[in-house]
XYZ file of C-alpha atoms in Angstrom:
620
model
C 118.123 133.592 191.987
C 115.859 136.819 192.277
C 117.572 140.067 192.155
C 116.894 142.700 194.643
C 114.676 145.742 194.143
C 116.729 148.687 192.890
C 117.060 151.261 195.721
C 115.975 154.228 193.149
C 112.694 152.644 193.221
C 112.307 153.452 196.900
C 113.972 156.769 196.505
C 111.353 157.993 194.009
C 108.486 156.608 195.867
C 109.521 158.799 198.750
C 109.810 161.748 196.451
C 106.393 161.349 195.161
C 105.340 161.183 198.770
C 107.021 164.335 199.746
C 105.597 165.956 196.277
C 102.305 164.783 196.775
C 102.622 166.291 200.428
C 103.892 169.394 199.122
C 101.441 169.954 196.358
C 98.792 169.427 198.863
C 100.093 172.125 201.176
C 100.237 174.104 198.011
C 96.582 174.048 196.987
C 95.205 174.203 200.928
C 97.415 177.464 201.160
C 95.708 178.848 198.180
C 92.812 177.639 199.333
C 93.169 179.457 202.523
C 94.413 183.056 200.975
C 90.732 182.339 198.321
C 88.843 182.381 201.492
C 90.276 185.243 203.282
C 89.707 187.628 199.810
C 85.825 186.592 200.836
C 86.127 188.022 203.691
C 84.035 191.519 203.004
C 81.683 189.300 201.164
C 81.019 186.793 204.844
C 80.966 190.139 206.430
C 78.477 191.546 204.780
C 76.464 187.990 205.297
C 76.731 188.036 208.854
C 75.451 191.406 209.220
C 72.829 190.171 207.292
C 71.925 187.346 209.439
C 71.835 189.555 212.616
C 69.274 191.463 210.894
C 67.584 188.643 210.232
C 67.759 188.328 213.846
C 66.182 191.335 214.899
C 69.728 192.646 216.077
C 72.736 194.275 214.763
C 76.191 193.884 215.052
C 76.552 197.184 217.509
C 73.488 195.973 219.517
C 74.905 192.588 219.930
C 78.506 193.456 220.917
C 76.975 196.070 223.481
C 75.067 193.064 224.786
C 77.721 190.739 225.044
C 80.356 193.645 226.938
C 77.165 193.813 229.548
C 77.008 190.360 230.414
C 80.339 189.657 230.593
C 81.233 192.469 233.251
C 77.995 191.441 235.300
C 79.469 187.605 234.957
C 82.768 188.922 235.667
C 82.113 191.447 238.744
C 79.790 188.946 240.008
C 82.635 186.598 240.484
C 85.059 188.531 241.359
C 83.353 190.376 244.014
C 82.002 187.430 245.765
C 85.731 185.772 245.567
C 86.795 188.809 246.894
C 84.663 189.207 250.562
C 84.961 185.207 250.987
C 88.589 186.588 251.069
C 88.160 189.973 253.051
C 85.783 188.192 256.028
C 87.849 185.264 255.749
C 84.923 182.861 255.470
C 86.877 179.879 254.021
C 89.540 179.097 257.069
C 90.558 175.696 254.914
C 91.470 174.809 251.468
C 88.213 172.815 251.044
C 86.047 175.502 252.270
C 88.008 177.991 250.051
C 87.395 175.338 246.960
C 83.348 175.217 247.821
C 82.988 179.074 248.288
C 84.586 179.714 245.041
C 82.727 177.386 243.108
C 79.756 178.712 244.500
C 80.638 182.083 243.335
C 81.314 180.689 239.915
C 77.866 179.000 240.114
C 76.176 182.179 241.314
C 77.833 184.216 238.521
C 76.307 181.814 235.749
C 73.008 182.214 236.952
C 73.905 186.045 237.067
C 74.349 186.146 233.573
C 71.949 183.790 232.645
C 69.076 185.880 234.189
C 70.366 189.268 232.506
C 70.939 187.437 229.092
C 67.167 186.241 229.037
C 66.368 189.868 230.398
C 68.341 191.401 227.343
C 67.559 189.358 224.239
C 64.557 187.265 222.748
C 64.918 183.146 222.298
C 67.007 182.453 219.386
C 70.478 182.963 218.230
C 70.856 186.202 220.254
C 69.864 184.485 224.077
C 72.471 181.424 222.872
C 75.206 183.996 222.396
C 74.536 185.589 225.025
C 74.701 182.160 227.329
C 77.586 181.118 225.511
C 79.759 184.284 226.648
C 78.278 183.742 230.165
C 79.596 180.277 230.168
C 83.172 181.301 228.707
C 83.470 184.207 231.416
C 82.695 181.719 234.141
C 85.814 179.462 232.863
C 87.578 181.764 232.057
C 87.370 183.441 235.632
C 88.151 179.605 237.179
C 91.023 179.614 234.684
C 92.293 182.810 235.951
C 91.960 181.872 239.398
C 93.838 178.540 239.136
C 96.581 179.434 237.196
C 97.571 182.205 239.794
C 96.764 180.145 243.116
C 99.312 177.712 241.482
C 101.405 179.576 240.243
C 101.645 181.141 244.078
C 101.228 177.767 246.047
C 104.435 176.157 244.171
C 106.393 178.843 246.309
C 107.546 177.198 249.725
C 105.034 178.820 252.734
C 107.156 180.854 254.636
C 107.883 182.824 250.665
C 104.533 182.804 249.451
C 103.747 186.258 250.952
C 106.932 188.053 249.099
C 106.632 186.059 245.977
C 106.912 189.517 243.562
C 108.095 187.926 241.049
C 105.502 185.441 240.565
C 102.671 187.400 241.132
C 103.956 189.663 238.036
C 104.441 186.277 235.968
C 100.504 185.851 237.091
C 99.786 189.086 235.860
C 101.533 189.309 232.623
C 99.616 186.036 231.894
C 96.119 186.920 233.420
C 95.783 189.315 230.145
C 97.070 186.472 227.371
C 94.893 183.648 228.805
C 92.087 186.073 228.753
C 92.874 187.273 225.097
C 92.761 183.614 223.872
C 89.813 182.482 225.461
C 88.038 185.489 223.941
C 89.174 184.660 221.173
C 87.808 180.984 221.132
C 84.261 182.918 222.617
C 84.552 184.911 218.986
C 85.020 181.895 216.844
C 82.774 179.739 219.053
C 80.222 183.486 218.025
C 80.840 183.426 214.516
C 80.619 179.349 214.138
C 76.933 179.766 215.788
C 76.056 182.383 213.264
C 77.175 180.432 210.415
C 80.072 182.623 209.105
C 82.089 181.249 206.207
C 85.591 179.675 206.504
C 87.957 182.982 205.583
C 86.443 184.815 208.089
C 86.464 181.737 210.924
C 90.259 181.385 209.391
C 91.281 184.811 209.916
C 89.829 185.180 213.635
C 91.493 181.729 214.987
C 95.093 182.779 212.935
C 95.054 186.314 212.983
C 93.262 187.393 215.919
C 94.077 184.943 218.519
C 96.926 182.247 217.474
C 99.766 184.895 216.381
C 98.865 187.808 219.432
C 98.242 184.685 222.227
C 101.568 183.058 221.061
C 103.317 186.438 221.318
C 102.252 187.622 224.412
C 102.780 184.419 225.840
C 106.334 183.731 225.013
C 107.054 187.657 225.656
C 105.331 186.801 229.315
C 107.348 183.329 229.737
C 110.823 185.184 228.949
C 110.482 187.593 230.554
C 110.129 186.008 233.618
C 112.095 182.633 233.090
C 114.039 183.303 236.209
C 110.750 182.973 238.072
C 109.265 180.109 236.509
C 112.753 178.285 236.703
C 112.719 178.826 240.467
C 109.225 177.572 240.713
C 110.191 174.629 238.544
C 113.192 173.729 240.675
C 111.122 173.777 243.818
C 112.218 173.708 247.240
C 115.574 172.871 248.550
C 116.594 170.480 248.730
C 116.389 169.189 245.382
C 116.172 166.622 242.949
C 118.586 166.170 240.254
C 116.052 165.768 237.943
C 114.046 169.268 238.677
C 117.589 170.920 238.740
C 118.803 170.166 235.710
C 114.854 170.632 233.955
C 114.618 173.961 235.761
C 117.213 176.141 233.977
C 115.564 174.906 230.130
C 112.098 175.089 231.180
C 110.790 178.733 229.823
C 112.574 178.003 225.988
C 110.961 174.420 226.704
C 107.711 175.957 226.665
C 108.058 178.310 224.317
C 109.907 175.846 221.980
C 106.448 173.746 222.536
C 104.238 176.199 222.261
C 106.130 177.385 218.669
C 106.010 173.846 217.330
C 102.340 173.880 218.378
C 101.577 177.166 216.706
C 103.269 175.605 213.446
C 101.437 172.208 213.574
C 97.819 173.781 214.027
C 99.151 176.170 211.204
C 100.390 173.312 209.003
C 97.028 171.420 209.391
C 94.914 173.879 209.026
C 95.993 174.577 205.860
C 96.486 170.346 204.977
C 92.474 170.392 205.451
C 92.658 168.669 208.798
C 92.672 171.713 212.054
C 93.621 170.408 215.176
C 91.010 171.343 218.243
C 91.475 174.248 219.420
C 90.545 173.782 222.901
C 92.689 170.828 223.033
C 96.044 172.565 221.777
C 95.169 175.527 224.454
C 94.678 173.234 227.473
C 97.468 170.756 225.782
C 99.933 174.415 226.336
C 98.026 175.439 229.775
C 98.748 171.777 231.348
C 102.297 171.535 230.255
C 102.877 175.350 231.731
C 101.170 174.373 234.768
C 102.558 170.769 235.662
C 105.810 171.621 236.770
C 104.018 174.267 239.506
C 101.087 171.918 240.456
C 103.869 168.816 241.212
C 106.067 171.168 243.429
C 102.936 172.247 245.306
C 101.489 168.980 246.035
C 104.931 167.863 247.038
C 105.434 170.418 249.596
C 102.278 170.194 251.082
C 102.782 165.853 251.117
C 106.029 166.763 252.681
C 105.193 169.054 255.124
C 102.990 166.068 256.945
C 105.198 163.347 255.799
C 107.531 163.764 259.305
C 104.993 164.636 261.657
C 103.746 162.105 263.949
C 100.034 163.460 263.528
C 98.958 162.408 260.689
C 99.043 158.653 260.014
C 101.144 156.554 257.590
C 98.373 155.997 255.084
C 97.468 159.599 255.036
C 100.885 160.492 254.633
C 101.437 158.440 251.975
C 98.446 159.378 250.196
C 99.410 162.528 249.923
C 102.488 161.633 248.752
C 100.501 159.520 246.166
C 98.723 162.706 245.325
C 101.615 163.616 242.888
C 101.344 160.607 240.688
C 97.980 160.928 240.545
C 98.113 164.321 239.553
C 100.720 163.026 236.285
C 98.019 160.160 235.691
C 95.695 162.575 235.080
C 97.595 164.894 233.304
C 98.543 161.370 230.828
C 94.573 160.945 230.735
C 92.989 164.051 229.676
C 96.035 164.260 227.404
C 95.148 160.960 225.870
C 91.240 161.803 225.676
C 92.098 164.981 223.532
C 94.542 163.685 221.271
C 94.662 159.951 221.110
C 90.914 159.234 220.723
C 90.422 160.255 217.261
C 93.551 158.415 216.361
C 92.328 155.442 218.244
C 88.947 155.607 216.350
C 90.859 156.699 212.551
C 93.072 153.498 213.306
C 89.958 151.051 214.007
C 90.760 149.938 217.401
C 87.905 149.448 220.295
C 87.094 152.484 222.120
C 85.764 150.665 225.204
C 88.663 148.198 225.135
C 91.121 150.611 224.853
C 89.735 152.849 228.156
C 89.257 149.734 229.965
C 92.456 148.392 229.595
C 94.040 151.789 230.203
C 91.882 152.215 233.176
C 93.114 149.100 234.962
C 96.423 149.996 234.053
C 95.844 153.542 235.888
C 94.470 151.671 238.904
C 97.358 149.477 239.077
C 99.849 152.277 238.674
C 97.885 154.208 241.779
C 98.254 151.675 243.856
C 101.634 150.232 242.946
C 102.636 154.268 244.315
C 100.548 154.061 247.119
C 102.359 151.110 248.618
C 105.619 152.993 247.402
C 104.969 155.816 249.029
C 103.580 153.621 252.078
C 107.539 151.826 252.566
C 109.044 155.183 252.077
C 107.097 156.812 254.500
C 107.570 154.348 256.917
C 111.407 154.188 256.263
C 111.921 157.838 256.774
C 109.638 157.964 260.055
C 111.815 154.960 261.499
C 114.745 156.456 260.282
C 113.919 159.580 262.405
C 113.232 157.356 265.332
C 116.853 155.662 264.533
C 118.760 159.009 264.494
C 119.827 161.123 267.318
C 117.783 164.474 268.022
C 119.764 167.222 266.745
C 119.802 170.102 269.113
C 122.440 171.889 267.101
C 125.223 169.534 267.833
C 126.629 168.418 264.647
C 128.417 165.661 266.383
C 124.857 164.173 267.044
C 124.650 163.526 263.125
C 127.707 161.411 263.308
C 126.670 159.429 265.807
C 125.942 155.850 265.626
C 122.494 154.901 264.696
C 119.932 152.306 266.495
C 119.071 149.096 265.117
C 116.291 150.409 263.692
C 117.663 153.014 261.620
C 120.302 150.447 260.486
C 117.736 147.592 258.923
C 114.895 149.886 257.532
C 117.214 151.255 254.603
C 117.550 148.093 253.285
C 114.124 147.078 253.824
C 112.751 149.740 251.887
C 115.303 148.668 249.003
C 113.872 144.942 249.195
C 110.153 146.449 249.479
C 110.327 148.903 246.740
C 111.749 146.385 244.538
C 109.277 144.376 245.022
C 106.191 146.225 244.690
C 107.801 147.450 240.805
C 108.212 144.117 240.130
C 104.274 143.056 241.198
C 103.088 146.242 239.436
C 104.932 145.195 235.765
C 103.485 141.510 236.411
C 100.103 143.138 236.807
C 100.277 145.689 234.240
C 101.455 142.942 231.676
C 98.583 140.264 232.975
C 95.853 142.948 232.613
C 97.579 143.524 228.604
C 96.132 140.068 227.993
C 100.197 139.066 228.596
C 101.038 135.652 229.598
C 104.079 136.128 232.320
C 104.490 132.391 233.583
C 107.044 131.806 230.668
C 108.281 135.005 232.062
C 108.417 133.675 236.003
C 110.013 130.405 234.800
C 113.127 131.719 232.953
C 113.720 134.824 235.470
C 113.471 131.540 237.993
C 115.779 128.738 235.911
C 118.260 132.237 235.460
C 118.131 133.436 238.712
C 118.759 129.695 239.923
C 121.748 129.168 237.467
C 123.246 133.091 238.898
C 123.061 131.002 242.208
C 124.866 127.655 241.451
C 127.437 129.968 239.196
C 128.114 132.843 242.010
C 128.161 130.991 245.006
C 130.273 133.569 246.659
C 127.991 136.457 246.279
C 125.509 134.011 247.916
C 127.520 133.520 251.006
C 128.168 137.471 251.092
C 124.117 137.800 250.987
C 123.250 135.513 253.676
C 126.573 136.290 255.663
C 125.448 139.445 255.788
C 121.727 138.673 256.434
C 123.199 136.888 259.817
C 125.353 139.905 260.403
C 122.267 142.463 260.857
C 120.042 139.549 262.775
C 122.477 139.566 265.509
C 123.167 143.348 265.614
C 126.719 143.266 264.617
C 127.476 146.625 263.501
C 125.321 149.768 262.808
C 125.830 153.199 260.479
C 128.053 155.250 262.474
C 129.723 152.491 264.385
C 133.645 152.086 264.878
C 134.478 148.629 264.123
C 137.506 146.647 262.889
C 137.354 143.192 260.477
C 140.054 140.782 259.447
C 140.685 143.195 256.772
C 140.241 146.503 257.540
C 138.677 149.139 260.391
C 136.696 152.281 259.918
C 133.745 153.885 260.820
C 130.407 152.207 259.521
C 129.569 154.393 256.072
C 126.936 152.242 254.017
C 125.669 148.900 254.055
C 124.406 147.276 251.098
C 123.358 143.991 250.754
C 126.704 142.456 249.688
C 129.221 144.271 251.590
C 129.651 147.438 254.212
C 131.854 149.924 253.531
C 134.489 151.449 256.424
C 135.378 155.267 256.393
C 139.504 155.222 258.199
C 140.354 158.006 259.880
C 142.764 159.117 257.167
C 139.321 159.452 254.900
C 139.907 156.290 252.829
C 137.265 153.714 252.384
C 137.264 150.125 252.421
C 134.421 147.850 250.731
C 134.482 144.812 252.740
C 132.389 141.816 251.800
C 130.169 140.028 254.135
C 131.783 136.599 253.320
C 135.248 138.040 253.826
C 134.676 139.828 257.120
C 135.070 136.964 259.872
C 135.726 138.620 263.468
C 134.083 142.160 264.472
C 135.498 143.982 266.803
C 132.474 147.349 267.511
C 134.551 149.858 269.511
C 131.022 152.120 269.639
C 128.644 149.612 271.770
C 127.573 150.712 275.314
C 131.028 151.768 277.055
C 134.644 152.112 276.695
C 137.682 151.763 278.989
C 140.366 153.836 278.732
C 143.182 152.980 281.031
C 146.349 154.836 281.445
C 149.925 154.038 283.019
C 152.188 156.584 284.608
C 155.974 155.554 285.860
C 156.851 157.638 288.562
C 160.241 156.541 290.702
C 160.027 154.464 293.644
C 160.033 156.555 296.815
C 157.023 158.440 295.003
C 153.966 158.841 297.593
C 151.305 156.437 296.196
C 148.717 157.963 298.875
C 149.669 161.373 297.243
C 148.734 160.250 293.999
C 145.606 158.628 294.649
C 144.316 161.569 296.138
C 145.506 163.627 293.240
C 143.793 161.623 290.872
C 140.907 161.512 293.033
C 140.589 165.570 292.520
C 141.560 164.996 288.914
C 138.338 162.819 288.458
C 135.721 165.111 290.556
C 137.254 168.047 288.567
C 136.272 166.445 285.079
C 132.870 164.782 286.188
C 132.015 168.473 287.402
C 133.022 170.162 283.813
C 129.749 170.589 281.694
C 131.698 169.733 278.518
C 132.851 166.293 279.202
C 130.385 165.341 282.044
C 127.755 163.946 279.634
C 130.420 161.586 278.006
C 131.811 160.233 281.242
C 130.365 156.845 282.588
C 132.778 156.399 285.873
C 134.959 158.688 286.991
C 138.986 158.636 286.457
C 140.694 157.509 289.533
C 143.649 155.344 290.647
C 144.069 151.545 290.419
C 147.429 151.674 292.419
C 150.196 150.130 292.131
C 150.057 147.919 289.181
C 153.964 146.443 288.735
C 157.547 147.785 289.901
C 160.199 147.265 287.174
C 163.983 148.392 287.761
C 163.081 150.658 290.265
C 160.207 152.675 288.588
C 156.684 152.341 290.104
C 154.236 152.051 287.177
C 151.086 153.693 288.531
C 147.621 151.965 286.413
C 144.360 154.506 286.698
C 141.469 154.345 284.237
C 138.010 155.775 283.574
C 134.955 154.864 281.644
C 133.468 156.582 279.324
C 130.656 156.745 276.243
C 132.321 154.918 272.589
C 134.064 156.729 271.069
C 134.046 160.014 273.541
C 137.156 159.215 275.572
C 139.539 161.352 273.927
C 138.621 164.219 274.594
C 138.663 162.824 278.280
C 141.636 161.491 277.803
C 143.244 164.307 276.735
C 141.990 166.425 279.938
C 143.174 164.027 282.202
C 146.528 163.960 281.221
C 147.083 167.602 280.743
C 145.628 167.716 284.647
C 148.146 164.864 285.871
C 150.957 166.783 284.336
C 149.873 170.148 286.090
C 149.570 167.995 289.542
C 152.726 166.194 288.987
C 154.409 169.559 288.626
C 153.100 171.226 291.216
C 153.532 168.049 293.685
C 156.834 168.099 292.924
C 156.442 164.280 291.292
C 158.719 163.125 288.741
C 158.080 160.581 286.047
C 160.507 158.474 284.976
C 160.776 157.730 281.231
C 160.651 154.043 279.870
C 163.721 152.314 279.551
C 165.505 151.846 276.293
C 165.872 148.578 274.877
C 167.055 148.189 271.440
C 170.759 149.680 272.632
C 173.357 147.021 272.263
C 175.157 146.088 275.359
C 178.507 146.814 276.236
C 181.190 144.166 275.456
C 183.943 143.493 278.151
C 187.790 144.280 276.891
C 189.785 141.592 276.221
């Protein structure tokens, strides 16, 4: 019998981990406060280099001021009267003249950076600041329109307080990528590693992380708004609004701390990929909510097509796909390539998992947009009337719900098949036991299979709709929700009933095409019957001419005569037709109007006899 491994032998090798870990840390931080003492002495060796160079450091910073205002005013003034003249009347255009100003702006610089120093290290610089004012304008540009554009349309024009979120950031995005121009300077001119340390920690990680969480907090009411998007809302975006600014400073902290913590380990993180890591994940939110608005804005019209509604409705997921993407280029590359796995194999099976995921939303988005156009169609206009929302719904909008359900589910289903067969996964052992369990569900829960195809027989022959009055075997209400297994009845007293198909058995739909309302009045027997059929004559023209119940009335209210006599009493019958579930409020009017013509027409009803008295017994 072996005996188990004490647990103190684990125990100490994870202490000599976390020593080894720690003593490592140790010597990198020395190693980092060694370098910055040699800072004076990488100083003094840059400045020598420049003169080397034919330059100095005075000349060189004058140089690279100049050609970064000409890059800058460049684009900014030819941004600026595309906007004044209004040249770009569409997004696209808008795109093309701006990135023709950017281009124009490079060659700008370009020209006055050959014009201002000789080939060598002092025309790269130069470029190289040309280039990083270009982006950096872009980066400007995009954050802002945005930041802007993820306000709804008709707010855009009085959104203060994000155009001073835009502002307060304009100056820290700016700051940091100046500061990766410096280091990107000093790495070209071969400065030493204190120096290169000190400019990426002191002079643009601590100042860009302070500014930027000062900017965030200062304005998380803003940026929660933005997040939230427009009403009405998910629950999702609701609940992640309210977090969202210490979310992104809480990133951007632990972000700040892991660069920090490499760094000093021997192993720095890319800087450009923990900037445009923060810059995506600020930005996200704010690019979703505008690409939603603008997808929904043309989702209901009838102008645009079903495919190009639901491509731009698609237009979102691609957005996070890409996002996921450029994400996974920057960080999970190099651990890709420090594990040993296939470059190429991992991209291409990523890629045909992308293109799988794209269109698995496409056809998504292709069922919903159909369902909500149809379910338009199926719905009453509403012209203000809120009783229009209550009404019943056609056939149309009854069925399409729950072929959306059906659809959906089926295209997630295809798109996990897919995703798994393009893994290399074999799903036919898969197929078969979802098909032996899902036949076994059958055989075992044979009435939930009646209640399914009960149901599926109900809808084929138009039984009942959403917003229909109907009464089963078991219970009566109006129409609420229909699922697949059962419908469920709203009373009148607010309670619902879940009734299952299988258990349903005789409809009775008190909201199809017309309803009869007929009324009895006992009046006593020398009562003139001509009198009262010309009474209720007037009665009926007097209703069909009121505006307010006119609509709702099918055939007018008038007499049917004389329908019985009984001990004495005439009983008078009269009826009208009217639109389900509209007669009474007709109803009502009528009778108050018979009881003001009775009165005045000096005709007295008699009241019904009573019954349930016991009868007299005889004495005796």
């Amino acid at each position: 019998m072996t005996k188990e491994p004490p647990i103190g032998v684990d125990v100490s090798a994870a202490i000599s981990d976390i020593e080894q870990a720690v003593d490592g840390f140790t010597v990198g931080l020395y190693a980092r406060l060694s370098a910055w003492l040699e800072v004076p002495a990488e100083f003094a060796a840059l400045q020598g280099a420049l003169a080397d160079a034919s330059t100095s450091l005075l000349l060189l910073c004058f140089e690279i001021i100049l050609v970064t205002v000409l890059t800058a005013g460049t684009f900014l003034v030819l941004t600026r009267q595309v906007k004044i003249r209004n040249v770009a009347r569409g997004a696209w255009q808008s795109f093309f003249f701006r990135a023709a100003a950017a281009v124009a702006a490079l060659a700008i610089g370009f020209a006055v950076a050959r014009l201002l120093a000789a080939p060598g290290l002092p025309l790269r610089t130069l470029r190289l600041w040309t280039v990083i004012t270009v982006i950096g304008g872009v980066v400007l540009f995009l954050m802002k329109a945005i930041l802007i554009a993820s306000r709804r349309p008709e707010c855009r024009g009085r959104s203060f307080h994000m155009l001073a979120l835009a502002r307060n950031l304009q100056p820290v995005i700016a700051w940091t990528i100046m500061g990766f121009g410096l280091r990107s300077t000093l790495q070209l001119w071969g400065s030493g590693p204190g120096l290169m340390d000190l400019t990426r920690t002191g002079l643009v990680g601590i100042p860009a992380f302070l500014l930027f969480s000062r900017a965030v907090w200062r304005h998380k009411r803003a940026m929660a708004s933005a997040v939230a998007g427009p009403r009405p809302r998910s629950r999702w975006r609701t609940r992640l609004a309210k977090p969202w600014p210490g979310i992104v400073i809480g990133f951007l902290g632990i972000t700040f701390l892991s660069s920090q913590i490499a760094l000093t380990l021997g192993a720095p993180l890319p800087g450009p990929a923990v900037a445009l890591t923060a810059l995506m994940l600020f930005l996200i939110p704010h690019l979703d909510t505008m690409i939603a608005s603008w997808a929904q804005r043309e989702l209901e019209s009838p102008q645009i097509s079903i495919l190009a509604a639901a491509g731009r409705q698609t237009a979102r997921f691609a957005i996070l796909i890409g996002a996921v993407a450029l994400l996974g280029t920057l960080w999970a590359t190099p651990l890709a390539l420090g594990l040993g796995f296939e470059l190429q194999s991992v991209a291409r099976e990523a890629l045909q998992i992308a293109v799988i995921a794209l269109v698995a939303a496409f056809l998504w988005n292709v069922v919903g947009a159909v369902t909500a156009r149809a379910s338009i169609k199926g719905r009453p206009a509403f012209d203000g009337d809120k009783d229009k929302l209550e009404a019943p719904r056609s056939r149309l909008g009854t069925i399409v719900p729950l072929l959306s359900v059906v659809g959906k589910s089926s295209i997630l289903i295809l798109a996990l098949l897919s995703a798994l067969v393009s893994l290399g996964i074999n799903v036919w052992p898969l197929i078969t036991g979802l098909s032996v369990f899902g036949l076994a569900i059958g055989f075992g829960s044979q009435t939930l299979v009646k209640d399914v195809v009960s149901g599926l027989f109900f809808l084929i022959d138009d039984a009942f709709r959403f917003g229909e009055y109907i009464e089963t075997s078991g219970a009566k209400g109006t129409v609420e929700k229909i699922s697949i297994r059962s419908v469920s009845l709203r009373s009148s007293r607010g309670s619902i009933a879940t009734v299952p198909y299988g258990q349903i058995g005789k409809i009775q739909n008190f909201s199809r095409d017309w309803a009869i309302e007929k009324l009895t009045f006992r009046v006593s027997f020398d009562t003139d019957v001509e009198l009262i059929r010309k009474l209720f004559k007037k009665i009926g023209q007097d209703i069909a001419a009121d505006p307010e119940l006119a609509p709702d009335l099918i055939e007018p209210f008038k007499s049917k005569g004389i329908g019985e006599v009984e001990d004495g009493t005439l009983i008078i019958k009269a009826a009208f037709t009217a639109k389900p579930g509209k007669q009474s409020m007709i109803r009502r009017a009528v009778l108050t109007a018979v009881q003001n013509a009775f009165r005045e027409n000096g005709i007295h009803a008699v009241p019904r006899p009573l019954t349930n008295q016991a009868e007299p017994t005889e004495p005796g």
